[in-house]
Coordinates of C-alpha atoms in Angstrom, one line a residue:
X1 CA 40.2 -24.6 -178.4
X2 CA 42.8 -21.9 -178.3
X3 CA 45.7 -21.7 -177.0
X4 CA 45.1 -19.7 -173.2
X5 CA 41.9 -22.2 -173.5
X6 CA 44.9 -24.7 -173.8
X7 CA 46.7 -23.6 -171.1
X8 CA 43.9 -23.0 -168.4
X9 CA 42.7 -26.4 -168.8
X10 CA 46.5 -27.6 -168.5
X11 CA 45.8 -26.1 -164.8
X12 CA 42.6 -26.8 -163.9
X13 CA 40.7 -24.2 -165.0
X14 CA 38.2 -25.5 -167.7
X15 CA 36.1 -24.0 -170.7
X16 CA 33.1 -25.0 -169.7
X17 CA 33.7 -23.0 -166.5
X18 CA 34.2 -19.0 -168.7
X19 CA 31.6 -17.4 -170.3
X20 CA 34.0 -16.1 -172.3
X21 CA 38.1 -15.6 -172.6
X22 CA 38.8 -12.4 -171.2
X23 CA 41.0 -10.0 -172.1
X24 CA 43.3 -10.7 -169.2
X25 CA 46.9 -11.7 -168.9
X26 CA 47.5 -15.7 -167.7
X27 CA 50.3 -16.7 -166.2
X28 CA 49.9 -20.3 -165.2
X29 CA 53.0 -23.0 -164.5
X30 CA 53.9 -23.7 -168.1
X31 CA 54.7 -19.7 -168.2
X32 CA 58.4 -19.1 -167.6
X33 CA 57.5 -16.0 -165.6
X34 CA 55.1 -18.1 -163.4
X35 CA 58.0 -18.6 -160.5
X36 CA 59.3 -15.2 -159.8
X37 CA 55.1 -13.8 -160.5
X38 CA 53.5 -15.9 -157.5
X39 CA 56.0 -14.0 -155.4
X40 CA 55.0 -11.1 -153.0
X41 CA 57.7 -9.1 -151.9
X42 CA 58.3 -10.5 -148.1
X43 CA 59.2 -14.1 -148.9
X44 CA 59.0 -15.1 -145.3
X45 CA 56.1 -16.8 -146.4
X46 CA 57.4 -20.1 -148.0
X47 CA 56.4 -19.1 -152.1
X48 CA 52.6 -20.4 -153.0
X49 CA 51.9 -21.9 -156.4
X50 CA 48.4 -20.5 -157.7
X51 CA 46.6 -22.2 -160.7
X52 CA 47.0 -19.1 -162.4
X53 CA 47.7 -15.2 -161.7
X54 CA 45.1 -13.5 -163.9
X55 CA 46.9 -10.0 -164.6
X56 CA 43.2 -8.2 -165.4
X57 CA 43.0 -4.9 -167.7
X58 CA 39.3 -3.4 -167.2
X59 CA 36.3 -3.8 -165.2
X60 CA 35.0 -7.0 -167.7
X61 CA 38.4 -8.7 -166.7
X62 CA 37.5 -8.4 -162.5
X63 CA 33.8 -9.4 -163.4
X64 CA 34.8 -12.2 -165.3
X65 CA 37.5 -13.9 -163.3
X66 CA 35.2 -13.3 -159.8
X67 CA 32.5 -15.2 -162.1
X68 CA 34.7 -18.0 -162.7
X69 CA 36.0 -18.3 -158.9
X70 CA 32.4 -18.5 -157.5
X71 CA 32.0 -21.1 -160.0
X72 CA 34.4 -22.9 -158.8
X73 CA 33.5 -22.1 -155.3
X74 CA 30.2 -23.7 -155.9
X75 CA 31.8 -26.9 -156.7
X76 CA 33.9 -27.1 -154.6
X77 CA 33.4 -25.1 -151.0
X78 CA 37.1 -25.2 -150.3
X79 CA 38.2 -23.6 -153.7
X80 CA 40.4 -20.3 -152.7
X81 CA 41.1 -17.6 -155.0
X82 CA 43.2 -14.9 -153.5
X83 CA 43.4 -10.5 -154.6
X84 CA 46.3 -9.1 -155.3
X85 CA 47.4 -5.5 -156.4
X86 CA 50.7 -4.1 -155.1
X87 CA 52.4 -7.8 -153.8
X88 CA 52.9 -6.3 -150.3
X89 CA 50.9 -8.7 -147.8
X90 CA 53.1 -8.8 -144.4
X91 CA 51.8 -12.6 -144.5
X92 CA 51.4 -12.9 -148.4
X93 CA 47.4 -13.2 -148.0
X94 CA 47.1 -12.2 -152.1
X95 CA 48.6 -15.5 -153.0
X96 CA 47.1 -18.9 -152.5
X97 CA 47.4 -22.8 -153.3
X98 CA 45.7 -24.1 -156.4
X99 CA 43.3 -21.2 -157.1
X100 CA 43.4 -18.0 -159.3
X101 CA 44.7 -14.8 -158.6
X102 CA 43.0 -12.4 -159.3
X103 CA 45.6 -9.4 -160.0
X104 CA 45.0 -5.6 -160.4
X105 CA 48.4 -4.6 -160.7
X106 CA 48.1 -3.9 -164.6
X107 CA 44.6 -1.6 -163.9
X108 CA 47.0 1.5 -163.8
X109 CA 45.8 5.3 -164.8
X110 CA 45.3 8.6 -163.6
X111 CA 42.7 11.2 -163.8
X112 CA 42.7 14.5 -163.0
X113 CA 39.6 16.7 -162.2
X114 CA 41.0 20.3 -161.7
X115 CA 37.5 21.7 -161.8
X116 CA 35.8 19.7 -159.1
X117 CA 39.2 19.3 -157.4
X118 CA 39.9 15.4 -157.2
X119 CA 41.7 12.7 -158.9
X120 CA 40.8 8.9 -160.0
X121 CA 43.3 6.2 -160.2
X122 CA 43.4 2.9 -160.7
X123 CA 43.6 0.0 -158.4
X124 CA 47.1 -1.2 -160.2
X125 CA 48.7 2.2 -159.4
X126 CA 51.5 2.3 -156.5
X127 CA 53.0 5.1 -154.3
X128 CA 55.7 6.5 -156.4
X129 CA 53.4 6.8 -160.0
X130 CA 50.6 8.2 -157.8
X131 CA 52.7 11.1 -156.5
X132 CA 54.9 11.2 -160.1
X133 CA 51.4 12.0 -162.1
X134 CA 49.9 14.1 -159.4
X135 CA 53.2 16.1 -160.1
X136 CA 53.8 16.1 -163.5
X137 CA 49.8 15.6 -164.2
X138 CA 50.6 12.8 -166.4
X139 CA 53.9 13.8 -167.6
X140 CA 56.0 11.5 -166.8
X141 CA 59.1 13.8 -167.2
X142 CA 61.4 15.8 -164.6
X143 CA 60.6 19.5 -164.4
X144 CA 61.1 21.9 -167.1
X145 CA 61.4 25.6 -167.3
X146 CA 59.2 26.8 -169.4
X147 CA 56.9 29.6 -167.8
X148 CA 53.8 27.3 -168.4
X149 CA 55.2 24.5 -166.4
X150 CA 56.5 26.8 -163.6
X151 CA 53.0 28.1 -163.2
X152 CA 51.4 24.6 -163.1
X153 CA 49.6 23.3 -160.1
X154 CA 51.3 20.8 -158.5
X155 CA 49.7 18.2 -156.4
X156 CA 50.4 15.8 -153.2
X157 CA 49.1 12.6 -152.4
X158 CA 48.5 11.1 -148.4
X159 CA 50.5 7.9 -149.3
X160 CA 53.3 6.0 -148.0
X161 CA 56.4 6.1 -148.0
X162 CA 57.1 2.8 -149.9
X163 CA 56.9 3.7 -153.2
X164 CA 56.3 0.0 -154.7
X165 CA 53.1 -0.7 -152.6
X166 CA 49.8 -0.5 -154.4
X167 CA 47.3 2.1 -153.2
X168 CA 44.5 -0.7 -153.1
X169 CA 45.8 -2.6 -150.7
X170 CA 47.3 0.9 -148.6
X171 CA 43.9 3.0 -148.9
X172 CA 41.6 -0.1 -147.7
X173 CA 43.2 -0.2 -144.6
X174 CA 43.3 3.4 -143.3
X175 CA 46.1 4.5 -145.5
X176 CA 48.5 6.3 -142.7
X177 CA 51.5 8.1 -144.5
X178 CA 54.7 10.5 -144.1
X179 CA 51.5 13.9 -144.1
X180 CA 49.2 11.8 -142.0
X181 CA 48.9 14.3 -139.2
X182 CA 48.5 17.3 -141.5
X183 CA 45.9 15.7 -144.3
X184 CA 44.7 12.8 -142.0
X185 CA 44.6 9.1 -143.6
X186 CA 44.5 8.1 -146.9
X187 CA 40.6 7.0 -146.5
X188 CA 40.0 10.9 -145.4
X189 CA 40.6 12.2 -148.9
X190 CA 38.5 9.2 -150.3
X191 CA 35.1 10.4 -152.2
X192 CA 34.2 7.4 -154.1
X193 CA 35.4 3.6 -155.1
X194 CA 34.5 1.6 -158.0
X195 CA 34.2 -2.1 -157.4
X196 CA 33.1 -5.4 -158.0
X197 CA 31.3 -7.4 -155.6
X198 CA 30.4 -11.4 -155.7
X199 CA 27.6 -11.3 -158.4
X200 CA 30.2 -9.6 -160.7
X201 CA 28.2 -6.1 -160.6
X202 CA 30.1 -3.0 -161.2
X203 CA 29.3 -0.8 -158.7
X204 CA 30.2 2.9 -157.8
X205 CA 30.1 3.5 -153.8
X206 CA 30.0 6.8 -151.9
X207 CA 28.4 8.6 -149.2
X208 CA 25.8 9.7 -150.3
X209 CA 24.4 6.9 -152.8
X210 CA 22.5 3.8 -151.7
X211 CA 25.7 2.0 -150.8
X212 CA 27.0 4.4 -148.1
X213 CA 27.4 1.4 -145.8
X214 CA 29.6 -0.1 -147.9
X215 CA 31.6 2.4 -148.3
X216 CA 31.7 3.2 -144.5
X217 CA 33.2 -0.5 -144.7
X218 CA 35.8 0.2 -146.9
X219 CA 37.5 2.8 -145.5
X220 CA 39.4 1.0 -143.2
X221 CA 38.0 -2.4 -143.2
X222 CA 38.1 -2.9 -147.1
X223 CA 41.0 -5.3 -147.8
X224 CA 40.3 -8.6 -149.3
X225 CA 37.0 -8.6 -147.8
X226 CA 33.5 -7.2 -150.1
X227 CA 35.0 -7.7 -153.3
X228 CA 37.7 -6.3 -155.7
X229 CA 38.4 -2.4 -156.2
X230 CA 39.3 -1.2 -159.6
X231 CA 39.4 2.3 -158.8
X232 CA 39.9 5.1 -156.5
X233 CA 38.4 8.7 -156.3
X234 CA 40.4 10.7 -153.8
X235 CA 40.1 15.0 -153.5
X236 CA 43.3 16.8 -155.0
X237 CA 45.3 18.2 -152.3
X238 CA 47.3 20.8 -153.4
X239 CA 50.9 20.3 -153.0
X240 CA 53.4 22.4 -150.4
X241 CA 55.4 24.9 -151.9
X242 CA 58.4 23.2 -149.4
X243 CA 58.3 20.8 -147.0
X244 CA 61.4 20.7 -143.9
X245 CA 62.9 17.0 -143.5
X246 CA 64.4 16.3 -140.0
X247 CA 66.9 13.7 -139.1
X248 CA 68.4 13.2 -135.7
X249 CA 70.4 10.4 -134.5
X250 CA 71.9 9.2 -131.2
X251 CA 74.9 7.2 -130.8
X252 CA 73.7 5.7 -127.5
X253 CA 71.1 4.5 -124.9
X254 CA 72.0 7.7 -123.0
X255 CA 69.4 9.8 -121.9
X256 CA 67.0 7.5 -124.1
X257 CA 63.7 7.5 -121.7
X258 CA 64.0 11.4 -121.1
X259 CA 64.5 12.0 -125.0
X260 CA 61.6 9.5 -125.9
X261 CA 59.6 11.5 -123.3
X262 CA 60.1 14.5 -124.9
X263 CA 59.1 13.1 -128.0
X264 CA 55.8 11.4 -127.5
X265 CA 54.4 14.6 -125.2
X266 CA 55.3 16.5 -128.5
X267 CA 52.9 14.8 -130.2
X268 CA 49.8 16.4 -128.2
X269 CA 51.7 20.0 -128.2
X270 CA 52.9 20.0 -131.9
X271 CA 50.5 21.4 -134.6
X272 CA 49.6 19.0 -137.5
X273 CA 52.2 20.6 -140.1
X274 CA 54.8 17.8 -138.4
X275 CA 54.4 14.1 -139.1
X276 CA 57.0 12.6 -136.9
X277 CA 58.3 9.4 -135.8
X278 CA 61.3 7.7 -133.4
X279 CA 62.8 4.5 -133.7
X280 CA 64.6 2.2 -131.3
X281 CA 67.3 0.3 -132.8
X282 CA 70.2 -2.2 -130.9
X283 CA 72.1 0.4 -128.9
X284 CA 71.0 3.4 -130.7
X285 CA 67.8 5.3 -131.4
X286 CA 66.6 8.2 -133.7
X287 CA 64.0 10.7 -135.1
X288 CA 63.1 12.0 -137.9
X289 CA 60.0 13.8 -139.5
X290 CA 58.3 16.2 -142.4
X291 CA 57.2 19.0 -141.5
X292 CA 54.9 21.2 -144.4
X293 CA 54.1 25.1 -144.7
X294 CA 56.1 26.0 -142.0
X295 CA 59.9 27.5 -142.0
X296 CA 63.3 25.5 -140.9
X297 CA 63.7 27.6 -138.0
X298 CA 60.0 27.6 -136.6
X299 CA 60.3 23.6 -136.5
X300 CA 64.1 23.9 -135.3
X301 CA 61.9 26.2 -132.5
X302 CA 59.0 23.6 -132.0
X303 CA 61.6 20.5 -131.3
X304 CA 64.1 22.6 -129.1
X305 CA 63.3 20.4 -125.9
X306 CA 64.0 17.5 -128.6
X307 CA 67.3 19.0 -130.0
X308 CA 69.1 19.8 -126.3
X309 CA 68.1 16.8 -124.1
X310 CA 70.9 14.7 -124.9
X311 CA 73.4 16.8 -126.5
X312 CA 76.5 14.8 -125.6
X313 CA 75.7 11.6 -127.9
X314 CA 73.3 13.2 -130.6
X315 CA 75.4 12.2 -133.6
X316 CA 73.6 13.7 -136.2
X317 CA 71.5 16.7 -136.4
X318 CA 70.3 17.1 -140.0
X319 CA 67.8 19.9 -141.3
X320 CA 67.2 19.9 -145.0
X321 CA 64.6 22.2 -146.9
X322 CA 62.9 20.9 -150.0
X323 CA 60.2 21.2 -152.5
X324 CA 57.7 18.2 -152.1
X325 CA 58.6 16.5 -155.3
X326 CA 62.5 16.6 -153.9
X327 CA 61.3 15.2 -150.6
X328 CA 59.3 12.0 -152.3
X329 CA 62.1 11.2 -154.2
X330 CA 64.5 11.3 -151.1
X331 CA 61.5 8.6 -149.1
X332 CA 61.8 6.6 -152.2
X333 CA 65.4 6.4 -151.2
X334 CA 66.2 8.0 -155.0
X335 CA 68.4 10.6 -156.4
X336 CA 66.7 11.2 -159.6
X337 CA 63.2 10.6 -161.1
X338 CA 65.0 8.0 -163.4
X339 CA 66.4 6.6 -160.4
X340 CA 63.1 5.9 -159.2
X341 CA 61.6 4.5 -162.5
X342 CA 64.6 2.2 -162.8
X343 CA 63.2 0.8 -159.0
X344 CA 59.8 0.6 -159.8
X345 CA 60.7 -1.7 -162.3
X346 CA 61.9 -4.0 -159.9
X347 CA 60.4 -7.3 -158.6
X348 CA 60.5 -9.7 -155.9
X349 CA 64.2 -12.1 -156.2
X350 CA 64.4 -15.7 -155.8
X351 CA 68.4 -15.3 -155.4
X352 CA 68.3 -12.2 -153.2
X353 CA 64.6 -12.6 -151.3
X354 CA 63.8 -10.2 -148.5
X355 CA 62.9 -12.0 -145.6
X356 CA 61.0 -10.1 -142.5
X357 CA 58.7 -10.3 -139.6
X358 CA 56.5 -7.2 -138.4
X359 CA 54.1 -7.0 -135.5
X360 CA 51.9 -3.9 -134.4
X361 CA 50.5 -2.1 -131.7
X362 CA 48.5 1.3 -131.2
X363 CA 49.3 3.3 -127.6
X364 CA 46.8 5.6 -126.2
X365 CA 48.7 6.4 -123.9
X366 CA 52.4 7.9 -122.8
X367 CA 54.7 5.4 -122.7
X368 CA 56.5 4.9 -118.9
X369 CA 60.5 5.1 -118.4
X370 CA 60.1 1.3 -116.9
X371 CA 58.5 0.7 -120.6
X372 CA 61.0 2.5 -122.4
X373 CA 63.7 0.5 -120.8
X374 CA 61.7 -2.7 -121.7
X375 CA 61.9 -1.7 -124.9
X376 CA 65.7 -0.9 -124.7
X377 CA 66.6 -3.7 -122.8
X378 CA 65.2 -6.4 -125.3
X379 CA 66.6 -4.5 -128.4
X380 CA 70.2 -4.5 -127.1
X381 CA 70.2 -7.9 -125.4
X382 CA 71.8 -11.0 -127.6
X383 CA 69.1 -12.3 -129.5
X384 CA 67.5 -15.6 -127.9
X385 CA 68.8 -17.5 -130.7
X386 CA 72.7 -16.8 -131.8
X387 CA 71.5 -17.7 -135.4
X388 CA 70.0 -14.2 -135.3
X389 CA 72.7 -12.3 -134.6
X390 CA 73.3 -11.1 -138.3
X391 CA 69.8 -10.1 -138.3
X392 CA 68.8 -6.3 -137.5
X393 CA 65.6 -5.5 -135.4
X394 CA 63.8 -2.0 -134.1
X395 CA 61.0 -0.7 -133.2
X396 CA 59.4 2.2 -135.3
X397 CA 56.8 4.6 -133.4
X398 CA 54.9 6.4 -135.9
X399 CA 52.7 9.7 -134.5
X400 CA 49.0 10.0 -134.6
X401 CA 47.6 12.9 -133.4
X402 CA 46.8 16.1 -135.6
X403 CA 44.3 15.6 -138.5
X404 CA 43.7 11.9 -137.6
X405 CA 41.5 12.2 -135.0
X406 CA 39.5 14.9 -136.2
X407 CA 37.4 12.1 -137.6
X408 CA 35.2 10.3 -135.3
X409 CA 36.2 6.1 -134.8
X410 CA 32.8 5.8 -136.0
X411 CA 32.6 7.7 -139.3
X412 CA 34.8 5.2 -140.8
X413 CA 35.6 1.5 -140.4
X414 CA 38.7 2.6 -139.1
X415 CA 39.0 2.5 -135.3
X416 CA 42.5 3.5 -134.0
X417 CA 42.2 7.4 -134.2
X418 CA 42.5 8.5 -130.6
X419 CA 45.9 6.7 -130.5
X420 CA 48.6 8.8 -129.5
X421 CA 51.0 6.9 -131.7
X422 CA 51.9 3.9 -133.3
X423 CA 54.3 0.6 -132.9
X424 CA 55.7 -1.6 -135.6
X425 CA 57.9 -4.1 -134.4
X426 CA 60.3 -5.2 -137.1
X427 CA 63.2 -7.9 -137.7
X428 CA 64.8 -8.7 -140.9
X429 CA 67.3 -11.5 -141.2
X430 CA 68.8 -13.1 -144.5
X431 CA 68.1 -16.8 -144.5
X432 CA 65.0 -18.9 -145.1
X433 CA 65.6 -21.2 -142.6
X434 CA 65.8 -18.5 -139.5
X435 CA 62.2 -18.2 -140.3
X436 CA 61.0 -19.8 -137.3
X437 CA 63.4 -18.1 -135.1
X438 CA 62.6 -14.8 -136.3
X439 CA 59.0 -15.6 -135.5
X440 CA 59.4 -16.8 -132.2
X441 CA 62.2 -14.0 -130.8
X442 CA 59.4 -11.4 -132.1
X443 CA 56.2 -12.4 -131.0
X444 CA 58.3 -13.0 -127.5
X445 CA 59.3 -9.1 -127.4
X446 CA 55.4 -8.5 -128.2
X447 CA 54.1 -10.2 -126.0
X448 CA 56.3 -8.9 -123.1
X449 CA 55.6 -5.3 -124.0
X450 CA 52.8 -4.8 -126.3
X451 CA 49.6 -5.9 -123.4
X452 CA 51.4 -4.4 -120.8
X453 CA 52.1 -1.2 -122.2
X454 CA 51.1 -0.6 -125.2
X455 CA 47.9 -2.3 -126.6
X456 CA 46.4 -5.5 -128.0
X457 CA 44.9 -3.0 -131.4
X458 CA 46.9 -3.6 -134.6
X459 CA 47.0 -2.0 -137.9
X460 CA 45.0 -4.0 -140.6
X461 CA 47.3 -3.4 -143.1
X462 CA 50.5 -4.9 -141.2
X463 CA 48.7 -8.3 -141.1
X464 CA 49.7 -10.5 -138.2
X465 CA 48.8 -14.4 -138.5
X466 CA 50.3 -15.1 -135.0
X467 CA 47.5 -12.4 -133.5
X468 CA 44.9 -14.1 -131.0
X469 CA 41.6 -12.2 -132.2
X470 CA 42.8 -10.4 -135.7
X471 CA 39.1 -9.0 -136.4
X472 CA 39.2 -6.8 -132.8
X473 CA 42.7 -6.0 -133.2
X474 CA 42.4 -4.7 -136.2
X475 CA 38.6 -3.1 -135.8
X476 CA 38.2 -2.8 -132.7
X477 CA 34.1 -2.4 -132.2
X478 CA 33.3 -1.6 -135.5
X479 CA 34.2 -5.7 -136.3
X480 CA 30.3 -6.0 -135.6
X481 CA 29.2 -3.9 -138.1
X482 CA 31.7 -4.9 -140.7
X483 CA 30.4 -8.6 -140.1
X484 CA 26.8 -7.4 -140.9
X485 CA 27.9 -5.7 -143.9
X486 CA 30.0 -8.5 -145.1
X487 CA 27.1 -10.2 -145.1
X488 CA 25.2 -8.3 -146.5
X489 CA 27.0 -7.2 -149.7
X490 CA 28.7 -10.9 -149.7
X491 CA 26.1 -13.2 -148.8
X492 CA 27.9 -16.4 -150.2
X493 CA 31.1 -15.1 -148.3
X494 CA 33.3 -15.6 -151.4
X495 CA 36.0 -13.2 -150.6
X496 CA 37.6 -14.8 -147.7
X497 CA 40.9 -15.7 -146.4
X498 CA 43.2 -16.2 -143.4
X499 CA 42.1 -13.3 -142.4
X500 CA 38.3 -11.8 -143.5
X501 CA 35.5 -10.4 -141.8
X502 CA 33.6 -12.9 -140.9
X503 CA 29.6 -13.3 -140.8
X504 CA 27.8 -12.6 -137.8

């Protein structure tokens, strides 16, 4: 027996399970890199320990390792194997107790079709090395200025603005990014998706092969639930000569209902060029946005209600012009591409852990100045628990509007369209054991605004274990066709977890 045939049967995982030894990296406990690799990035979560995390290279990898989980499954119903790509599960869902992981993360490459106009990646890649090779087409260098460079065709990519999280994890569950309203959702620009499903078949799905249903699934209901992605086939979008960054800040609750007025009826008069949001902090509140193929003073123009409602505490007015590689790097929170390369490399800290709670709502509607105030009012007032008072809470809205509902709810799994904008409630705090309070103080502040004036509806890929009915909250209606297909394209239901489609 070799010596990963060793160490897989150390943990459980015997030879008389594998058809063969893959070509896939094990990590198991014995591994010194096991503790810090079963970590996602939000260690709210108290840290899982796996059997193994199977770090798989190609297709054969995914096909074994899903062969050897519904082994496993088959003797034993309650075995759990979790998915993992970029390790940014609000409620670490790609990690589990004494079963595999089954991680794409390594699965990383880029392909550029110029001729037919589209680009495939795969399921390891994140943000950042999407947008760096869509830039520098492989690259991997800052810009030069030779005349064949300068004439090069540059590219954008309708990602996040994280630039660790994984695309798998991002595109499956609508994909909504900082040129949302002017591209629409990362799942717009999606042509095609190479998987593997529970009979460890490779399959290619589109819309206009056999599997169009499955592929309707997938955009927007895909996470975790018909089996594991290994690659992506998006259209190339042609990147923005320069793109306008706006930052505005006030130093105050002054004037806040009239400003956040202002600001959510922009949203139904503003074209799509602007992707916009406003955030509600503790005492204070801000804007800021990216606004593409337009000039600094035509958006100056477009938020002049925004700019002269509250003139007497607006701290900071800030206008900056870029080019669209400039204005990743500055989301990324970087300086430099090397910068950014030196961050990528980064991974989640047992002595410095990041420690958060998120909840979510859609509004379809304007928000009133009583809801406003709500809002306000709970931000500012001392948290329920003085533990919390080092810890720093907000409210992000995030615009819809534009390109996003262009699509119909129904042509893709994804439901939330017709929202006028978004909610994510946030606090982070730095100790483990304010866990519980942090959970409790914000699912009170939901609970007191969110059904009243916003919405029960929740983005699926800010996972929510304390939500009621997860599957309408995050699908709304289209939860009854997802459950068919689930069943249909995994009759055994071996993709599950806290939170998967369930069957009819």
């Amino acid at each position: 027996m070799n010596h990963d045939h060793q160490k897989l049967t150390s943990v459980g995982i015997h030879e008389s399970s594998l058809f063969v030894l893959a070509n896939a990296i094990i990590v198991d406990p014995s591994n010194p890199q096991y503790a810090l690799d079963r970590l996602d990035w939000n260690q709210r979560v108290a840290a899982k320990n796996p059997s193994a995390i199977v770090y798989c290279k190609n297709e054969q990898d995914v096909a074994h390792w899903i062969s050897y989980a519904r082994n496993e499954r088959a003797k034993n119903e309650s075995y759990h194997f979790s998915i993992r790509s970029g390790r940014h599960s609000y409620e670490s869902y790609s990690v589990n107790n004494g079963g595999i992981v089954i991680d794409v993360s390594r699965m990383k490459f880029t392909k550029i079709d110029q001729l037919n106009q589209r680009v495939t990646v795969g399921a390891g890649m994140r943000n950042f090395e999407i947008y760096q090779s869509l830039w520098f087409h492989g690259g991997g260098g800052e810009d030069h200025s030779s005349e064949e460079e300068q004439a090069m065709e540059r590219y954008a990519f309708t990602g996040g603005t994280c630039p660790t999280v994984g695309v798998g994890g991002f595109a499956l569950g609508g994909g909504f990014g900082y040129l949302a309203r002017h591209y629409g959702l990362a799942i717009d620009q999606l042509l095609s998706i190479q998987m593997v499903t529970f009979d460890s078949k490779v399959l290619t799905v589109n819309q206009t092969n056999e599997y169009r249903d499955l592929f309707w699934a997938l955009r927007g209901g895909g996470n975790g639930n018909f089996g594991v992605v290994i690659s992506f086939t998006f259209k190339l979008i042609k990147a923005p000569p320069f793109v306008v960054k706006y930052d505005l800040e006030w130093s105050n609750y002054d004037h806040l209902d009239q400003v956040f007025s202002i600001w959510q009826a922009l949203i139904t008069k503003m074209d799509s060029r602007l992707t916009f949001q406003f955030t509600i902090y503790n005492g204070t509140f801000a804007s800021q946005g990216l606004f593409v193929n337009g000039s600094e003073e035509e958006l100056k123009e477009w938020l002049h209600p925004l700019l002269t409602a509250s003139t007497n505490n607006l701290r900071k007015m800030d206008f900056k012009v870029y080019s669209y590689w400039d204005s990743v790097l500055e989301y990324a929170g970087c300086k430099t591409l090397q910068e950014c390369e030196a961050m990528m490399k980064s991974e989640p800290s047992l002595e410095h852990p990041i420690l958060y709670k998120t909840k979510s709502a859609y509004a379809f509607r304007a928000l009133s100045s009583e809801a406003i105030q709500q809002f306000a009012n709970i931000l500012s007032s001392p948290y329920t628990y003085a533990a919390l008072d080092h810890s720093f809470s907000c409210v992000q809205f995030d615009s819809y509007g534009g390109a996003i509902p262009q699509v119909s709810s129904k042509e893709t799994a994804f439901p939330h369209r017709n929202a006028l904008f978004h909610a994510q409630y946030m606090i982070y705090y730095n100790q483990r054991a304010l866990t519980p309070l942090a959970e409790d103080w914000i699912h009170s502040f939901y609970e007191k605004t969110a059904p009243k004036y916003l919405s029960r509806f929740s983005y699926a890929n800010y996972c929510d274990a304390q939500l009621r009915n997860y599957e309408y909250s995050y699908y709304g209606e289209n939860m009854w066709e997802l459950r068919r297909i689930k069943q249909k394209y995994d009759p055994l239901n071996l993709f599950r977890y806290e939170q998967s489609i369930q069957f009819p």
